[in-house]
Short mmCIF file of C-alpha atoms in Angstrom, two decimals:
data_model
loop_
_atom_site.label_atom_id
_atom_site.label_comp_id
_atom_site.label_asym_id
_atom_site.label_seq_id
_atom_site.Cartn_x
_atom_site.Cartn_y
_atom_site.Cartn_z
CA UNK A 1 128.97 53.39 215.82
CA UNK A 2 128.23 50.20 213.64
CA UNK A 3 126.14 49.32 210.84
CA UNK A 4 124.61 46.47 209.51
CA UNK A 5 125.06 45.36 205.58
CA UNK A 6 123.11 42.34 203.94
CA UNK A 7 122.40 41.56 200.70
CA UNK A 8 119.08 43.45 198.87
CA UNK A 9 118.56 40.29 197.53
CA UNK A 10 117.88 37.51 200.48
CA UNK A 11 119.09 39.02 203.23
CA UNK A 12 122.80 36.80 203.64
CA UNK A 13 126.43 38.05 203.96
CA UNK A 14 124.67 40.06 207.59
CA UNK A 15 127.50 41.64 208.97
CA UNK A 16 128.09 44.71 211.17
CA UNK A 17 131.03 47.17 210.54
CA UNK A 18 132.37 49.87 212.71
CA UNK A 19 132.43 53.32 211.40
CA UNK A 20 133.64 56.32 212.68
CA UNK A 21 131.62 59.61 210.70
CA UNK A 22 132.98 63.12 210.96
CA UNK A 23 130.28 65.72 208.88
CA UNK A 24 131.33 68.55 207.38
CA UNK A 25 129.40 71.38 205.84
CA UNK A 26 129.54 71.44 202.46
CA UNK A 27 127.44 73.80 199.69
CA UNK A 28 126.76 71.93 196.94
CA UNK A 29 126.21 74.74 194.32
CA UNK A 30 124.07 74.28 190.77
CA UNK A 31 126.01 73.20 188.10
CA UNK A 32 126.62 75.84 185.98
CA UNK A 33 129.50 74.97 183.37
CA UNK A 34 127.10 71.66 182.12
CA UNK A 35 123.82 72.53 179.77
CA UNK A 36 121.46 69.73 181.16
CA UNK A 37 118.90 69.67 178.93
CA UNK A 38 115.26 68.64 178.92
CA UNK A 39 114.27 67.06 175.36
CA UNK A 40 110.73 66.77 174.72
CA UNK A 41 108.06 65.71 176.93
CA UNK A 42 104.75 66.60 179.20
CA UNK A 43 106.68 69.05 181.32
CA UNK A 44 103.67 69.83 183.34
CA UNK A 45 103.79 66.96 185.71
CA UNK A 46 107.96 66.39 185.62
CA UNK A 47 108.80 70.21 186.27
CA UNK A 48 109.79 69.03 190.32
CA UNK A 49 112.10 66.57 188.88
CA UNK A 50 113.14 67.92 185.88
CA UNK A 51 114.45 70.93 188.60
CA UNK A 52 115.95 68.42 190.99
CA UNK A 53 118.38 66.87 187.94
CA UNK A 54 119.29 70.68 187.74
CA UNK A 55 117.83 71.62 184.19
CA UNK A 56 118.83 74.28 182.92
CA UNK A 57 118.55 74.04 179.07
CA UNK A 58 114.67 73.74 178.02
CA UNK A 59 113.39 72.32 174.64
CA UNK A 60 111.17 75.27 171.90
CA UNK A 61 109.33 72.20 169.54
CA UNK A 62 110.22 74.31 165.91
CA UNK A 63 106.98 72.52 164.75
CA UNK A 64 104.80 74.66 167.41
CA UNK A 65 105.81 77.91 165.19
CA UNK A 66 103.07 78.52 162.93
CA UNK A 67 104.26 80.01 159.89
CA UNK A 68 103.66 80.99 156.48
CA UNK A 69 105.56 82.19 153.03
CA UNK A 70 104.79 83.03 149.74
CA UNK A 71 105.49 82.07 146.21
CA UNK A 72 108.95 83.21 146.97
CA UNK A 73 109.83 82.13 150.14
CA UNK A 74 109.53 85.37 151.88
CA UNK A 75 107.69 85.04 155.18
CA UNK A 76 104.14 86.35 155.34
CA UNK A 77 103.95 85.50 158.84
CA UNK A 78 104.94 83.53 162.20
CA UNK A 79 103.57 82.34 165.42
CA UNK A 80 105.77 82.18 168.43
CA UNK A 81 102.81 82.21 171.09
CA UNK A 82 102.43 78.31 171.98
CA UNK A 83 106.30 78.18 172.56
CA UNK A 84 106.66 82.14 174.41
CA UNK A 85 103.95 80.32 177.28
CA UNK A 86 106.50 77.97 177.82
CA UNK A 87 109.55 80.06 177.79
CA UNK A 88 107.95 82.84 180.26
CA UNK A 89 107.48 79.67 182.99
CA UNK A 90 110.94 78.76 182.13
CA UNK A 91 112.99 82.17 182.52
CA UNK A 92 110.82 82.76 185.25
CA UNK A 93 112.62 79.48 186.35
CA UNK A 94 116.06 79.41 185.48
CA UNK A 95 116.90 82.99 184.29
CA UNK A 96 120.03 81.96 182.66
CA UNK A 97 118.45 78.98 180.69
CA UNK A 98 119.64 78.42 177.28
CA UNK A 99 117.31 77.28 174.60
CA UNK A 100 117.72 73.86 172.55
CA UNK A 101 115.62 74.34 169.46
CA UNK A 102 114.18 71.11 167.89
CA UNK A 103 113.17 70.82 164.41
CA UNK A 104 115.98 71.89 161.81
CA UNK A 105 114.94 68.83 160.10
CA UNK A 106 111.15 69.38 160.54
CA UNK A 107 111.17 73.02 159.13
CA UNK A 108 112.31 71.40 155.67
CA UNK A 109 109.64 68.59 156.08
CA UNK A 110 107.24 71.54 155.90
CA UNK A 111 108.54 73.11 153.51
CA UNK A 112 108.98 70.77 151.17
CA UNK A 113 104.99 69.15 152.46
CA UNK A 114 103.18 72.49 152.12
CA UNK A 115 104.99 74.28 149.20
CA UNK A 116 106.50 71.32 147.66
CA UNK A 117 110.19 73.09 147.68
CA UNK A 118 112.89 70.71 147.80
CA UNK A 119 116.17 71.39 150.08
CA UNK A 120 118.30 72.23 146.68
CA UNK A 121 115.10 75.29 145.92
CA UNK A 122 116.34 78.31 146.70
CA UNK A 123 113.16 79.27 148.27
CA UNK A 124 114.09 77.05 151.28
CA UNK A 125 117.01 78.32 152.19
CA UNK A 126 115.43 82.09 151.92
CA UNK A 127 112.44 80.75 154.03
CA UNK A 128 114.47 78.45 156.51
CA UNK A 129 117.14 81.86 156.63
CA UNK A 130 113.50 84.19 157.80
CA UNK A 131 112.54 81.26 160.17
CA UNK A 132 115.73 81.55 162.10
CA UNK A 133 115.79 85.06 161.93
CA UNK A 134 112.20 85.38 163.18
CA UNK A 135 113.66 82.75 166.09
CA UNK A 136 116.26 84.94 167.37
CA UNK A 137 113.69 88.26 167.42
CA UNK A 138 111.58 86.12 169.29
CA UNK A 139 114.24 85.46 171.83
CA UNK A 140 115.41 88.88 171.94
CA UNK A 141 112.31 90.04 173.46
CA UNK A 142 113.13 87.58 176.32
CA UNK A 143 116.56 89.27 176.66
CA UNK A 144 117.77 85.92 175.62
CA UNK A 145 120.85 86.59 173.38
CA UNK A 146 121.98 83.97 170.37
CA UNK A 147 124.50 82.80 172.36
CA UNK A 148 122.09 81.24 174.17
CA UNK A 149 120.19 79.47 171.55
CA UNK A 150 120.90 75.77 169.97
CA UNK A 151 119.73 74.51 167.20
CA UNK A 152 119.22 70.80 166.28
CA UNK A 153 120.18 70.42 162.75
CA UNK A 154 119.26 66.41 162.04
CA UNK A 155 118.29 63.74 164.71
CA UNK A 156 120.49 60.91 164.69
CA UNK A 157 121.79 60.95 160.69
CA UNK A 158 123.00 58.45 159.03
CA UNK A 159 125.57 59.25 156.15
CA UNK A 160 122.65 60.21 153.53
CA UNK A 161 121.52 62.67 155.80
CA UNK A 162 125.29 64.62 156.52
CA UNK A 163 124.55 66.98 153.24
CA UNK A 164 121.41 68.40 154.55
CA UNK A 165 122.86 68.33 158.52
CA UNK A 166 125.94 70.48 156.95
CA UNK A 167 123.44 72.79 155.11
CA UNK A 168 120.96 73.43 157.26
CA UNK A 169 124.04 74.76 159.98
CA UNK A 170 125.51 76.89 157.41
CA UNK A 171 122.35 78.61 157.07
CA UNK A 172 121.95 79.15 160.60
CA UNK A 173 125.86 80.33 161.02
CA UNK A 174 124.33 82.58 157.91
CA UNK A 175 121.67 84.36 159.80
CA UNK A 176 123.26 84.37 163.30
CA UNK A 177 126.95 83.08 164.02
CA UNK A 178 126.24 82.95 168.03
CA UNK A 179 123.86 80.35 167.58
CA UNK A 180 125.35 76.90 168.83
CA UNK A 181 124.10 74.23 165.76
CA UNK A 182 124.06 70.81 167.42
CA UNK A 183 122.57 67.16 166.35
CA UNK A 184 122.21 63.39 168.04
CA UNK A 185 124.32 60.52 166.86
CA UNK A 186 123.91 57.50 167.14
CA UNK A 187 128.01 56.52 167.19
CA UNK A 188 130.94 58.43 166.43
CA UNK A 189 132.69 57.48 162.77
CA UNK A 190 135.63 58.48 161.63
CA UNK A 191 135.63 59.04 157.93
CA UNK A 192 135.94 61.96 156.10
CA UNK A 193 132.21 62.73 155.35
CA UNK A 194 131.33 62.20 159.36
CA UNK A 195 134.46 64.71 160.06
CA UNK A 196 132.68 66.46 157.71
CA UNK A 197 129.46 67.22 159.70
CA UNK A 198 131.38 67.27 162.87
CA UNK A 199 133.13 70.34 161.62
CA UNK A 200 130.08 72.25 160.63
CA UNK A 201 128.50 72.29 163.87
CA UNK A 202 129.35 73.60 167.25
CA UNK A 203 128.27 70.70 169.41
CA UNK A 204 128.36 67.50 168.48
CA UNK A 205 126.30 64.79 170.80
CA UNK A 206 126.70 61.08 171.01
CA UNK A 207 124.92 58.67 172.53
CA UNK A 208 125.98 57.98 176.09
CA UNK A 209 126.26 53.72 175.61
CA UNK A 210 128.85 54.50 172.68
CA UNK A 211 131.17 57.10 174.25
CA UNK A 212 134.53 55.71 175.26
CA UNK A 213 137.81 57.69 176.13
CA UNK A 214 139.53 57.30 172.80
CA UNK A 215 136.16 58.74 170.20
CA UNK A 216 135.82 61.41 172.66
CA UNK A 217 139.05 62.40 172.40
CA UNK A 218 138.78 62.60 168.86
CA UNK A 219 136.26 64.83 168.98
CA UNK A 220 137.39 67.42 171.67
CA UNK A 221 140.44 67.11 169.81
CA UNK A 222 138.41 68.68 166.43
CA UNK A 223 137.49 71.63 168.54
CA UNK A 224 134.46 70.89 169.80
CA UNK A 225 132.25 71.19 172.20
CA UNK A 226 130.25 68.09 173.14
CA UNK A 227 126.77 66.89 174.58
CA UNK A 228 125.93 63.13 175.52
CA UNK A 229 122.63 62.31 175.31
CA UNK A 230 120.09 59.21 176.59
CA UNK A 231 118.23 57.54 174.39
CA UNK A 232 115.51 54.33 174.92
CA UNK A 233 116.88 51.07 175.19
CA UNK A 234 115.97 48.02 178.06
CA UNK A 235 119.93 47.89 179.32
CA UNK A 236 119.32 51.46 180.83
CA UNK A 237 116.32 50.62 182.72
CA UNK A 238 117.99 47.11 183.50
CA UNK A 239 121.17 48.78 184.82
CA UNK A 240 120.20 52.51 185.58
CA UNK A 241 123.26 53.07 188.24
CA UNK A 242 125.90 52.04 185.59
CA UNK A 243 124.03 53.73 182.92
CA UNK A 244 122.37 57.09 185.05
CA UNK A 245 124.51 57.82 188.12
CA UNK A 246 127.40 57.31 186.34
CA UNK A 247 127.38 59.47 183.01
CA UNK A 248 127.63 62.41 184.69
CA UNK A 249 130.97 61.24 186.26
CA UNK A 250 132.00 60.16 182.54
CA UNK A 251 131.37 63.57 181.84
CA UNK A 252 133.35 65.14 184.30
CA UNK A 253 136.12 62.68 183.43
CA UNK A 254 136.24 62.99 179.82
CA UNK A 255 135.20 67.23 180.03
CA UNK A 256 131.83 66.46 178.05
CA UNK A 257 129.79 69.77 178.93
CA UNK A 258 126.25 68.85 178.24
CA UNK A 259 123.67 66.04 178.92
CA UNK A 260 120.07 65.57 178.30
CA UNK A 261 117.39 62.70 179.28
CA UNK A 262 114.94 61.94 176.30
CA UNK A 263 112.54 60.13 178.68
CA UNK A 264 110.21 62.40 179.73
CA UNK A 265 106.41 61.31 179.47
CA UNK A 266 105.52 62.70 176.46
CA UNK A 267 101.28 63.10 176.33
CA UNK A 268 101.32 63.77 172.72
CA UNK A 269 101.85 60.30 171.86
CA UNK A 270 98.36 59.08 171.84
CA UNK A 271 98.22 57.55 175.46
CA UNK A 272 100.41 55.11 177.35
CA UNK A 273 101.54 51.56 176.88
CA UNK A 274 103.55 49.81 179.28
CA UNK A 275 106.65 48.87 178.35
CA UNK A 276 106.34 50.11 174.89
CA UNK A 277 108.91 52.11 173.39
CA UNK A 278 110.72 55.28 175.09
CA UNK A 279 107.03 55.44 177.44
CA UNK A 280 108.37 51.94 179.13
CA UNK A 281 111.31 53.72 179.92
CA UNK A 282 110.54 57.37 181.67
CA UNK A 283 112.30 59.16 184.56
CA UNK A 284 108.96 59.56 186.17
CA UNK A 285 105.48 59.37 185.42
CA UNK A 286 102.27 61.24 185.95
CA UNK A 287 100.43 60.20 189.19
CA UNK A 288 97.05 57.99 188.43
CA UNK A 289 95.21 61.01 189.79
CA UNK A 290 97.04 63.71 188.32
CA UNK A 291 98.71 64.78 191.31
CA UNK A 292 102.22 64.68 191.26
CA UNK A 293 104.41 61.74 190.00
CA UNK A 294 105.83 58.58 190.50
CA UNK A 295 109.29 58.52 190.19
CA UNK A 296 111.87 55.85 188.65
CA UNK A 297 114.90 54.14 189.65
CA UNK A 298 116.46 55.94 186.49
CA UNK A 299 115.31 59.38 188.12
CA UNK A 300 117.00 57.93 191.42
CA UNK A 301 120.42 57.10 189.39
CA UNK A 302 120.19 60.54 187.92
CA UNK A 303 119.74 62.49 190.66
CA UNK A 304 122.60 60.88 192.67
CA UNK A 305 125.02 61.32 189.75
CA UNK A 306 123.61 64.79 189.57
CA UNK A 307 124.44 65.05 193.23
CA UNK A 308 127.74 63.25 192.88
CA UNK A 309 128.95 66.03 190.23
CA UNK A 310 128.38 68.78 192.69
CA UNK A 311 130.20 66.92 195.42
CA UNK A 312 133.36 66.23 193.09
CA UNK A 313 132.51 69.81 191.72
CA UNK A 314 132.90 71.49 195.99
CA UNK A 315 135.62 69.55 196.40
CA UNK A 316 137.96 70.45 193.29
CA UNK A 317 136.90 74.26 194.60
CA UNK A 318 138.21 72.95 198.22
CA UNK A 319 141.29 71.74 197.25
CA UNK A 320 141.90 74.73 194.81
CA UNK A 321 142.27 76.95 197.67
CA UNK A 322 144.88 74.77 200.05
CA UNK A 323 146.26 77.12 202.72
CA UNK A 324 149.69 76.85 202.79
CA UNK A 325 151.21 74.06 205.14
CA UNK A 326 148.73 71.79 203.99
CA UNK A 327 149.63 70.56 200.13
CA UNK A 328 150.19 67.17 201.17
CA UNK A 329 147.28 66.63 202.23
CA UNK A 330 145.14 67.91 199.26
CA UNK A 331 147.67 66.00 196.93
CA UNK A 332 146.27 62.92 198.77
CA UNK A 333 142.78 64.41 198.01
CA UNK A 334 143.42 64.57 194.49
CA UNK A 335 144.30 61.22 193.87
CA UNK A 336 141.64 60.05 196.33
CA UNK A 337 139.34 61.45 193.07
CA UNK A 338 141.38 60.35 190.35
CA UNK A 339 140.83 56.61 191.91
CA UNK A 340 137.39 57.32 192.14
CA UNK A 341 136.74 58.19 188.56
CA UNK A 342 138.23 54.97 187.53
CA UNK A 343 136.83 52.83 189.78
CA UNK A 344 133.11 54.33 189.49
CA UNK A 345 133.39 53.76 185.30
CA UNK A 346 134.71 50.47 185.28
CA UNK A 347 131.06 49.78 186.75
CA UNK A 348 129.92 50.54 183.48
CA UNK A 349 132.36 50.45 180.30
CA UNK A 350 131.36 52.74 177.53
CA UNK A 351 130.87 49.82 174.86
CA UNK A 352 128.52 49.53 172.31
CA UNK A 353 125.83 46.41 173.18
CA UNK A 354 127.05 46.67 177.35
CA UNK A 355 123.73 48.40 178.38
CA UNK A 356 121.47 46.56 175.85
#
């Protein structure tokens, strides 16, 4: 048959080409190997399209666990019931979701706001040590083992902030070594004190708009396990195809085995402005009437990267099990998706200032 191409824009370059379409059956399973997390956000009205980007890693806000301690740090008591509502839906969900745990930071904040102990009191580190603890009971009654837990240490720290970042996942290491410590960065530096914090956590997580081949490489190369992560700025709603649909197929590239999308529509900032801050920039919003949602083209992008992943996923599983007679042609295959990896990112080089 033929089909007709023009221009989005105006309509010109019309012109028909002849294609010839075989279709071929193809199960395109849930990503499994990648934690795709949901960070913060009204999950109410998202949950269809948080599920349709394959989520399988859901946020527990620290600061929803009411807690208190005495004089000496011991805990008197703890509140897991505004955050166990939420898990229930979620396990109910996803059975094998892992947990990311905001809020290493914002247990310290309290701390330090309500009892007035500093990070350097040892009463912090015995009631920051119980908090954890009491975390990982919690979970237990979910059936959902350490392993599956991360923590967020710091959010996005600049070198001042590396001593407490390094501390705080010691003391979680301390009270439960399965627990993955992770944080948000903001760009991936070299020196010694940034090697520093990189070591004493399990995953770090750049930004996606500063990842390139080379600082990933580093990384991977200090043992770790890494996460990318999306964060507000006008490029990615400008260019949401480079930017979207195409950081999973960085990840895949580079081995990266985690993403999460920070723009969810998050309620509990006081009502919405548009095209103010991370609200200007969501994957979809609630529906005027409360019914449903109106999606983005930054959901759209997502979802077809999503969707590409799997493909490139089926057919790596494909190719792994050539019958005999036949390698020549799946050698052909293979660097059919080698080409395609490096065509599909120079759409969108990872370089600090492309996006914005």
């Amino acid at each position: 048959g033929k089909i007709t191409i023009a221009s989005l824009l105006d309509g010109a370059n019309r012109q028909e080409i002849a294609v010839k379409l075989k279709v071929l059956s193809l199960a395109l399973l849930p990503i499994k190997n990648v934690d795709i997390a949901e960070c913060f956000g009204h999950k109410e009205y998202a949950w269809d399209a948080m599920m349709a980007l394959g989520v399988n890693t859901f946020d527990i806000n620290l600061s929803w666990v009411d807690a208190d301690f005495d004089e000496e740090g011991n805990l008197k008591r703890i509140d897991f019931a505004r955050v166990n509502r939420e898990i229930t839906r979620e396990l109910a969900a996803v059975p094998d979701a892992r947990f990311l745990c905001f809020g290493g930071q914002g247990i310290v904040t309290i701390l330090q706001g309500r009892y007035g102990w500093k990070d350097t009191d040892p009463r912090t580190e015995k009631a920051f040590k119980a908090w954890i603890k009491a975390l990982v009971e919690n979970m237990k009654g979910f059936k959902v083992e350490p392993s599956r837990l991360i923590i967020e240490t710091y959010d996005e720290p600049g070198e001042g902030d590396y001593p407490l970042g390094i501390k705080e996942s010691r003391w979680i290491h301390a009270v439960e070594p399965r627990i993955q410590t992770q944080y948000y960065w903001t760009g991936i530096p070299r020196d010694e004190a940034a090697k520093g914090l990189v070591l004493a956590h399990d995953i770090p997580s750049p930004a996606v708009s500063v990842c390139n081949e080379a600082d990933v490489m580093y990384l991977k190369g200090l043992g770790k396990k890494l996460w990318v992560y999306d964060c507000a700025a006008d490029g990615e709603t400008l260019h949401p195809i480079a930017y979207y649909r195409l950081m999973p197929w960085m990840c895949r590239k580079y081995g990266i085995q985690g993403w999460g999308q920070f723009m969810w529509f998050n309620s509990g900032h006081g009502g919405y402005k548009a095209w103010e801050g991370v609200e200007g920039q969501c994957m979809v919003y609630p529906a005027l009437d409360d019914e449903g949602m109106v999606i983005s083209r930054r959901f759209l992008g997502m979802r077809a990267g999503t969707e590409d992943y799997q493909v490139l996923d089926a057919l790596e599983r494909v190719m792994a099990q050539c019958p005999a007679g036949k390698e020549p042609e799946s050698a052909k295959a293979k660097a059919f998706i080698a080409q395609a990896y490096e065509q599909a990112l120079q759409i969108s080089p990872r370089e600090r200032g492309y996006q914005t």
